[in-house]
Structures are given as C-alpha cells and as structure tokens.
Coordinates of C-alpha atoms in Angstrom, one line a residue:
M166 CA 0.0 0.0 0.0
N167 CA 1.3 3.4 -1.0
N168 CA 1.2 6.2 1.6
P169 CA 1.4 10.0 1.1
P170 CA 4.7 11.6 2.2
A171 CA 4.7 12.4 5.9
T172 CA 4.3 16.0 6.8
G173 CA 6.0 15.8 10.2
Y174 CA 7.3 13.3 12.8
A175 CA 3.8 12.7 14.3
D176 CA 2.5 11.9 10.8
F177 CA 5.5 9.7 10.0
Y178 CA 5.1 7.8 13.3
E179 CA 1.4 7.2 12.7
Q180 CA 2.0 5.8 9.3
Y181 CA 4.8 3.7 10.7
R182 CA 2.6 2.4 13.5
R183 CA -0.2 1.5 11.1
L184 CA 2.2 -0.4 8.8
R185 CA 3.8 -2.2 11.7
G186 CA 7.2 -1.4 10.2
R187 CA 10.4 -2.9 11.4
K188 CA 13.2 -1.3 9.4
I189 CA 14.2 2.0 7.7
Q190 CA 17.1 2.9 5.5
M191 CA 20.0 4.6 7.3
G192 CA 23.5 6.0 6.6
P193 CA 25.4 6.5 3.4
T194 CA 24.8 2.9 2.4
R195 CA 21.1 3.2 2.9
R196 CA 21.1 -0.1 4.8
W197 CA 17.8 -1.3 6.2
T198 CA 18.0 -1.1 10.0
G199 CA 15.5 -2.0 12.7
F200 CA 13.6 1.1 13.9
T201 CA 11.0 1.4 16.6
G202 CA 10.5 5.2 16.6
M203 CA 11.8 5.4 20.2
L204 CA 14.6 7.7 21.4
N205 CA 17.3 5.1 21.2
D206 CA 16.6 4.4 17.5
L207 CA 16.2 8.1 16.8
Y208 CA 19.8 8.7 18.2
T209 CA 21.0 5.8 16.1
W210 CA 19.4 7.3 13.0
A211 CA 20.8 10.8 13.7
R212 CA 24.3 9.3 14.1
R213 CA 24.3 7.3 10.9
E214 CA 22.9 10.2 9.0
G215 CA 25.8 12.4 10.3
L216 CA 23.5 14.8 12.1
L217 CA 25.3 14.4 15.5
R218 CA 29.1 14.3 16.0
G219 CA 31.7 14.0 18.6
Q220 CA 32.9 10.7 20.2
R221 CA 32.5 11.8 23.8
N222 CA 29.0 13.0 22.9
R223 CA 28.1 9.3 22.2
G224 CA 28.5 8.6 25.9
R225 CA 26.5 11.8 26.8
E226 CA 23.7 10.7 24.4
Q227 CA 23.4 7.4 26.3
S228 CA 23.2 9.4 29.6
L229 CA 20.5 11.7 28.2
K230 CA 18.5 8.7 27.1
T231 CA 18.7 7.3 30.7
L232 CA 17.7 10.6 32.2
R233 CA 14.8 11.0 29.8
N234 CA 13.5 7.6 30.8
M235 CA 13.8 8.5 34.5
V236 CA 11.7 11.7 33.9
A237 CA 9.1 9.9 31.6
H238 CA 8.8 7.0 34.0
P239 CA 9.5 8.3 37.5
N240 CA 9.5 6.2 40.6
G241 CA 10.1 9.0 43.1
Y242 CA 10.4 12.8 43.6
H243 CA 13.4 15.0 43.2
L244 CA 14.1 18.8 43.0
T245 CA 16.8 20.6 41.2
T246 CA 18.0 24.2 41.1
P247 CA 17.4 26.8 38.4
V248 CA 21.1 26.5 37.4
D249 CA 20.6 22.7 36.7
A250 CA 17.5 23.5 34.7
A251 CA 19.3 26.2 32.6
Y252 CA 22.2 23.7 32.0
T253 CA 19.7 21.1 30.7
L254 CA 17.9 23.6 28.5
S255 CA 21.3 24.8 27.1
S256 CA 22.2 21.2 26.2
L257 CA 18.8 20.7 24.6
A258 CA 19.3 23.9 22.5
E259 CA 22.7 22.7 21.3
I260 CA 21.3 19.3 20.3
I261 CA 18.4 20.9 18.4
S262 CA 20.8 23.3 16.6
Q263 CA 23.2 20.5 15.7
L264 CA 20.3 18.4 14.3
W265 CA 19.5 21.3 12.0
G266 CA 23.1 21.7 10.9
H267 CA 24.1 24.6 13.1
P268 CA 26.9 24.0 15.7
T269 CA 26.9 26.3 18.7
P270 CA 29.7 29.0 18.9
G271 CA 31.5 28.3 22.2
G272 CA 29.2 25.3 22.8
R273 CA 29.9 22.5 25.2
L274 CA 28.5 19.5 23.2
Y275 CA 28.6 20.5 19.6
P276 CA 30.8 23.6 19.3
A277 CA 31.3 25.5 16.1
P278 CA 34.8 25.6 14.6
V279 CA 37.2 28.0 16.4
D280 CA 39.5 30.6 14.9
R281 CA 43.2 30.0 14.6
R282 CA 46.0 32.5 14.0
T283 CA 49.8 32.7 13.9
V284 CA 51.2 32.3 17.4
A285 CA 54.8 32.4 18.6
I286 CA 55.9 29.9 21.3
G287 CA 59.3 30.6 22.9
W288 CA 61.4 28.8 25.4
E289 CA 64.6 29.4 27.3
A290 CA 67.2 26.8 26.2
Q291 CA 69.0 26.9 29.6
G292 CA 66.0 27.3 31.8
D293 CA 62.3 26.4 32.3
R294 CA 60.5 29.5 31.1
V295 CA 58.1 29.4 28.2
T296 CA 56.2 32.3 26.6
I297 CA 53.4 32.5 24.1
C298 CA 52.2 35.6 22.2
H299 CA 50.5 36.5 18.9
A300 CA 53.0 36.9 16.0
E301 CA 52.3 40.6 15.8
Y302 CA 53.7 41.0 19.4
L303 CA 56.9 39.0 18.7
P304 CA 59.0 42.2 18.2
T305 CA 58.5 42.9 22.0
A306 CA 59.3 39.3 23.1
E307 CA 62.5 38.1 24.8
E308 CA 65.6 38.6 22.6
S309 CA 68.7 36.8 23.8
G310 CA 70.9 33.9 22.6
T311 CA 69.2 31.5 25.1
W312 CA 65.7 31.9 23.7
E313 CA 64.3 29.9 20.7
Y314 CA 61.0 30.3 19.0
V315 CA 58.6 28.4 16.8
L316 CA 55.6 29.8 14.9
V317 CA 52.5 27.8 14.9
Q318 CA 48.9 28.1 13.6
G319 CA 46.9 27.6 16.8
V320 CA 44.0 28.7 19.0
F321 CA 45.1 31.6 21.2
S322 CA 42.6 34.4 21.8
P323 CA 42.9 35.2 25.5
G324 CA 39.5 36.1 27.1
E325 CA 37.7 34.3 24.3
T326 CA 38.9 30.9 23.0
E327 CA 42.3 29.8 24.1
D328 CA 44.1 26.4 23.9
P329 CA 45.4 25.8 27.5
T330 CA 47.8 23.1 26.2
L331 CA 49.7 25.2 23.7
F332 CA 52.7 25.0 26.1
E333 CA 52.8 21.2 25.3
F334 CA 52.9 21.6 21.6
D335 CA 54.9 18.9 19.9
S336 CA 55.0 18.7 16.1
L337 CA 55.4 14.9 16.2
V338 CA 52.5 14.0 18.5
E339 CA 49.2 15.5 19.4
N340 CA 49.5 17.1 22.8
T341 CA 47.2 20.1 22.3
T342 CA 43.4 20.3 22.7
Y343 CA 42.8 22.0 19.4
L344 CA 44.5 21.4 16.0
C345 CA 47.9 23.1 16.0
D346 CA 50.3 23.2 13.0
L347 CA 54.0 24.1 12.9
L348 CA 54.6 26.9 10.4
W349 CA 58.3 27.8 11.1
G350 CA 61.1 27.1 13.5
P351 CA 62.8 26.6 15.7
G352 CA 65.1 29.7 15.6
T353 CA 65.9 33.0 17.1
R354 CA 63.4 35.9 17.4
T355 CA 65.3 37.7 14.7
Q356 CA 65.0 34.8 12.3
A357 CA 61.3 34.4 13.1
L358 CA 60.6 38.1 12.4
A359 CA 62.5 37.8 9.1
W360 CA 60.3 34.9 8.1
L361 CA 57.1 36.8 9.0
E362 CA 58.2 39.7 6.8
T363 CA 58.1 37.5 3.7
T364 CA 55.2 35.2 4.8
Q365 CA 51.9 36.2 6.1
P366 CA 49.9 33.1 7.1
P367 CA 46.2 33.6 6.9
T368 CA 43.8 33.0 9.8
D369 CA 41.6 30.0 9.5
T370 CA 39.2 27.9 11.6
C371 CA 39.4 24.3 12.9
D372 CA 36.8 21.7 14.1
H373 CA 38.4 19.7 16.9
L374 CA 35.7 17.0 17.1
D375 CA 36.1 13.6 15.4
R376 CA 39.7 14.0 14.4
I377 CA 41.5 10.8 13.6
F378 CA 44.7 9.7 15.4
L379 CA 46.9 6.7 15.5
I380 CA 48.1 5.3 18.8
R381 CA 51.1 2.9 18.7
H382 CA 51.4 0.0 21.1
H383 CA 54.8 -1.6 21.3
D384 CA 56.8 -3.5 24.0
N385 CA 54.0 -2.9 26.5
L386 CA 54.3 0.8 25.9
L387 CA 51.4 3.0 24.8
H388 CA 52.7 5.9 22.8
L389 CA 51.1 9.3 22.4
P390 CA 48.6 9.9 19.6
M391 CA 49.8 10.9 16.1
R392 CA 48.1 12.1 13.0
P393 CA 48.1 9.4 10.4
E394 CA 50.2 11.4 8.0
I395 CA 52.9 11.9 10.6
A396 CA 52.9 8.2 11.6
A397 CA 53.2 7.3 7.9
G398 CA 56.5 9.2 7.7
L399 CA 58.2 7.5 10.7
P400 CA 61.4 5.6 10.1
T401 CA 61.2 1.8 9.8
P402 CA 62.3 1.1 13.4
E403 CA 59.4 3.1 14.7
L404 CA 56.8 1.4 12.6
S405 CA 56.8 -1.8 14.6
G406 CA 54.0 -2.6 17.1
T407 CA 50.3 -2.4 16.7
G408 CA 48.2 0.6 16.0
T409 CA 44.8 1.7 17.2
Q410 CA 42.7 4.3 15.4
S411 CA 41.1 6.8 17.7
A412 CA 38.8 9.8 17.3
R413 CA 39.6 12.5 19.8
T414 CA 36.9 14.7 21.2
T415 CA 38.4 16.2 24.3
L416 CA 37.2 19.7 25.0
V417 CA 39.0 21.5 27.8
T418 CA 37.7 24.7 29.3
P419 CA 40.1 27.5 28.2
S420 CA 42.1 29.1 30.9
S421 CA 42.2 32.9 31.2
T422 CA 46.0 33.3 30.7
C423 CA 48.7 31.1 29.3
A424 CA 51.8 33.4 29.0
N425 CA 55.1 33.1 30.9
S426 CA 54.6 29.9 32.9
S427 CA 56.6 26.7 33.3
P428 CA 54.8 23.8 31.6
R429 CA 55.5 20.1 31.8
Q430 CA 56.0 18.8 28.3
R431 CA 55.4 15.3 27.1
R432 CA 58.1 13.4 25.2
S433 CA 57.5 12.2 21.6
T434 CA 60.1 9.5 21.9
P435 CA 58.9 6.0 22.7
Q436 CA 57.7 5.7 26.3
P437 CA 54.5 5.3 28.2
A438 CA 51.9 7.8 27.3
N439 CA 51.7 9.2 30.9
A440 CA 55.4 10.0 31.2
D441 CA 56.1 13.7 31.5
S442 CA 59.3 15.7 31.1
A443 CA 60.3 19.3 30.5
L444 CA 61.1 19.6 26.8
P445 CA 60.7 22.5 24.4
P446 CA 58.4 22.1 21.4
R447 CA 59.7 19.8 18.6
S448 CA 60.7 21.2 15.3
S449 CA 60.2 18.1 13.1
G450 CA 56.8 19.0 11.6
A451 CA 55.6 16.3 9.3
T452 CA 59.1 14.8 9.0
T453 CA 61.0 12.5 11.3
S454 CA 63.9 14.6 12.2
R455 CA 64.5 15.1 15.9
R456 CA 66.1 17.8 18.0

C-alpha cells in the first residue's frame, strides 16, 4: 500500500505504526535497519545520517536517554536548582541546533569551529621558562641567545577561546586540545621576524571534534597519539608494534591566561603515554627529524 509523504514526525510515526514497520534505511549505504521510533533508535538514525558528531558525545547521548526515561517513568520525587534547569535547556538547545546543521559557537556539546591564528611559542634553552604571544607582538618578546621560538597556527585568543595546552605543543605527537600546525622554526626571534616579513599566514578555523589519530602500542608501551600522515613518515624502526585508530573529542575549558609559565612537556620519543618531562616544542613538523 502506498502512503502519502509524511508532513511531520507525528504523521510519520502514525504511518509507521499502522504499517507495523520494522526497518528503515539509514546511513550513506542506505542499509535497512531496525527502527521502533523510540529515542534510542532516533539517536542511532541521527548518528548514521551524520547529524550528530563527537565521540565523547556518544556517551553523553546514552546518559541523556537514561535521564529521559527517569523523567518519563519516574518512581520518586526530586528537586533541582534553576542552574541545573538552565544547564539542561542549554544542552537541549545545542542538540536541536546540531540536528539542523548549526553547531553552537562556544558550545559544550557540539561547538562551532574555532578561529586559529599565527602564534609564537618561545622557550629558554637553559631554563624552564616558556612564553606565548601573537605573532604581531613578537617584536617585543624576549631577545637573547638563550631563547628559541617556533611559529604555529593555533587557537590563542585570551579572554575568548584559548588552547590551554599550547605549552605542550609537539609537532610529532598530538598534545594540544585544538589542532595546532607548525609553520616555522625553531630559531631566534630575529629569524622568526625575518620569516614573518616575507610570509603572512592567513587566519583559519578548525573543528576539533572527530579528528582521527593513530596510537602505537609496542613493548608494553602505549605511545602518544599521532596524525596518520605523521605516523606514515616515521622511520622503519618506529613502525613496529600495533596501531589503534582513535577519534579525539576532548574539550578543555580554556584558561584565562597562558603566558610566561613553566609547563610540563610530554616526550615524543617511545615511552609510556603518561610519562612527562620538561622539553621544548619539537621542530620536526611532518618529518621524522629530531632535536
């Protein structure tokens, strides 16, 4: 029996109920998949259609389903504060906006892409001081033979959106919260300024949800995550072991200031992923050279 096109979800569900349907087509392959019209299957449909994103949000979506069932089928009484209610409504607004293809600027669940600009990261070769500034402020930065700098394309807008892990930048592994690319370096401040006089990198935006990383496991050591294109360029001795593909979705609340502190840097050389040591940013970019 042919049915007219549904004019809304209520109409669709009524037609579905009358037909006693069991499957609908989902995802890019249009595979027939079981569908009951309940919240769990609606989330499955939204994921396969690419309407929702973020790996950590998958867990949150499961929690939201549980909370919805607690409210719809209560077995007790509870009271929350206006702050909790506003938090829930804010999350609901983000979900609705994302379903309609509009990520939320500064959002917690489905944030919009963030702006990136050229940032200078400097460290004292004989000490433990590190500094970060926008490239246009580099002329006023430390100038001595003991300071080295790299120029990166990163998220650094104090007071707005700021990557709190820029101090841990390593061009070989992914230590930063947001996408960060090496543009130049390392070298002195004078050399960096000379490069900036001939090159003006444009600002851009980046979406940090659902990025793909490779994590190497070898000799009982779990290495820090790498971009696939970086891992592909490793020398043969570092290609042994097994790899795990991971999608990173970490979103860290930006700190209010990041300049002139003493960070703890993670090594890129093979060792457990939780091992920390004080190291300056690497200079290898997409190559395999090491400082």
